Coordinates of C-alpha atoms in Angstrom, one line a residue:
M1162 CA 142.7 57.5 112.5
S1163 CA 146.1 57.5 114.2
R1164 CA 149.2 59.4 113.9
S1165 CA 150.7 56.7 111.7
T1166 CA 147.9 56.9 109.2
D1167 CA 148.1 59.2 106.1
I1168 CA 145.2 60.3 103.9
D1169 CA 146.6 59.8 100.4
H1170 CA 145.4 60.9 97.0
T1171 CA 145.1 57.7 94.8
I1172 CA 145.7 59.8 91.7
P1173 CA 148.5 62.2 92.7
Y1174 CA 147.4 65.7 93.5
L1175 CA 148.4 68.4 91.0
S1176 CA 148.0 72.0 92.1
P1177 CA 145.3 73.9 90.1
D1178 CA 148.0 76.5 89.5
K1179 CA 149.8 73.8 87.5
G1180 CA 146.8 72.7 85.6
G1181 CA 145.3 70.2 88.1
P1182 CA 141.6 69.6 87.8
P1183 CA 139.0 70.6 90.4
G1184 CA 137.7 67.9 92.8
Q1185 CA 141.0 66.0 93.3
T1186 CA 140.4 65.8 97.0
R1187 CA 137.2 63.7 96.9
I1188 CA 136.2 60.5 98.6
G1189 CA 136.8 58.5 95.4
N1190 CA 140.4 59.7 95.2
L1191 CA 141.4 59.5 98.9
G1192 CA 142.4 56.6 101.1
P1193 CA 144.0 55.8 104.4
H1194 CA 147.4 54.3 104.3
T1195 CA 150.0 53.6 107.0
R1196 CA 153.0 55.9 106.6
Y1197 CA 155.0 52.9 105.3
H1198 CA 152.4 52.0 102.6
H1199 CA 152.0 55.7 101.6
R1200 CA 155.8 55.9 101.1
I1201 CA 156.1 52.7 99.0
K1202 CA 153.3 54.0 96.8
T1203 CA 154.9 57.5 96.5
H1204 CA 158.6 56.7 96.4
G1205 CA 158.7 53.0 95.7
S1206 CA 157.7 50.8 92.7
W1207 CA 154.3 49.9 94.0
Q1208 CA 151.2 51.3 92.2
V1209 CA 147.7 51.8 93.5
R1210 CA 144.3 52.2 91.8
Q1211 CA 141.0 52.9 93.5
P1212 CA 138.2 51.5 91.3
E1213 CA 135.6 52.7 93.9
P1214 CA 135.6 54.3 97.3
G1215 CA 136.8 51.8 99.9
T1216 CA 138.5 49.4 97.4
W1217 CA 142.1 49.6 96.3
L1218 CA 144.1 47.5 93.9
W1219 CA 147.9 47.4 94.7
R1220 CA 150.4 46.2 92.1
S1221 CA 153.8 45.1 93.3
P1222 CA 157.1 45.8 91.5
H1223 CA 156.7 42.1 90.3
H1224 CA 153.2 42.9 88.9
R1225 CA 151.4 40.8 91.5
I1226 CA 147.9 42.3 92.2
Y1227 CA 146.3 42.6 95.6
A1228 CA 142.7 43.8 96.3
V1229 CA 142.3 45.6 99.6
N1230 CA 139.0 46.6 101.2
A1231 CA 137.3 46.5 104.5
T1232 CA 137.4 42.7 104.6
G1233 CA 141.2 42.6 104.2
T1234 CA 143.9 42.1 101.7
H1235 CA 143.2 39.5 98.9
P1236 CA 146.1 38.4 96.7
L1237 CA 144.9 38.0 93.1
G1238 CA 148.3 37.0 91.8
D1239 CA 149.8 37.8 88.4
S1240 CA 147.5 35.8 86.2
Q1241 CA 145.8 37.2 83.0
F1242 CA 142.6 37.6 85.1
A1243 CA 144.4 39.7 87.7
Q1244 CA 146.1 41.8 85.0
A1245 CA 142.7 42.3 83.3
I1246 CA 141.2 43.6 86.7
W1247 CA 144.2 46.0 87.0
R1248 CA 143.6 47.4 83.5
A1249 CA 139.9 47.7 84.0
A1250 CA 140.4 49.7 87.2
S1251 CA 142.4 52.4 85.4
R1252 CA 140.8 55.6 84.2
P1253 CA 142.3 57.9 81.7
P1254 CA 143.2 61.3 83.3
E1255 CA 140.6 63.0 81.1
R1256 CA 137.9 60.7 82.5
A1257 CA 139.1 61.3 86.1
A1258 CA 138.9 65.1 85.6
E1259 CA 135.4 64.7 84.1
L1260 CA 134.3 62.7 87.1
A1261 CA 135.8 65.2 89.5
T1262 CA 133.9 68.0 87.9
T1263 CA 130.7 66.0 87.8
S1264 CA 130.9 65.2 91.5
L1265 CA 131.1 68.9 92.4
R1266 CA 127.7 69.7 90.7

């Protein structure tokens, strides 16, 4: 890791005092991002999903999908197939909370 790398929560962290579930800071909800990429995710119109540890899907403001993993960045485009992958990578918040709780057992 370098000073320009941030460890980011894929699903935004919510304090347990405000109703956030346990286990939010787990390997399946964390990922390294450059400061620039962290900021465009947090403050820009880009969206990120992490279907499994080490794999991220990024969606641009123009709905183009990019798969990012240890082998690099792979543009998937904005086809129906790419959008189906994006939808399949989402988890309802209830399911994410359930997985977080299960991972702590």
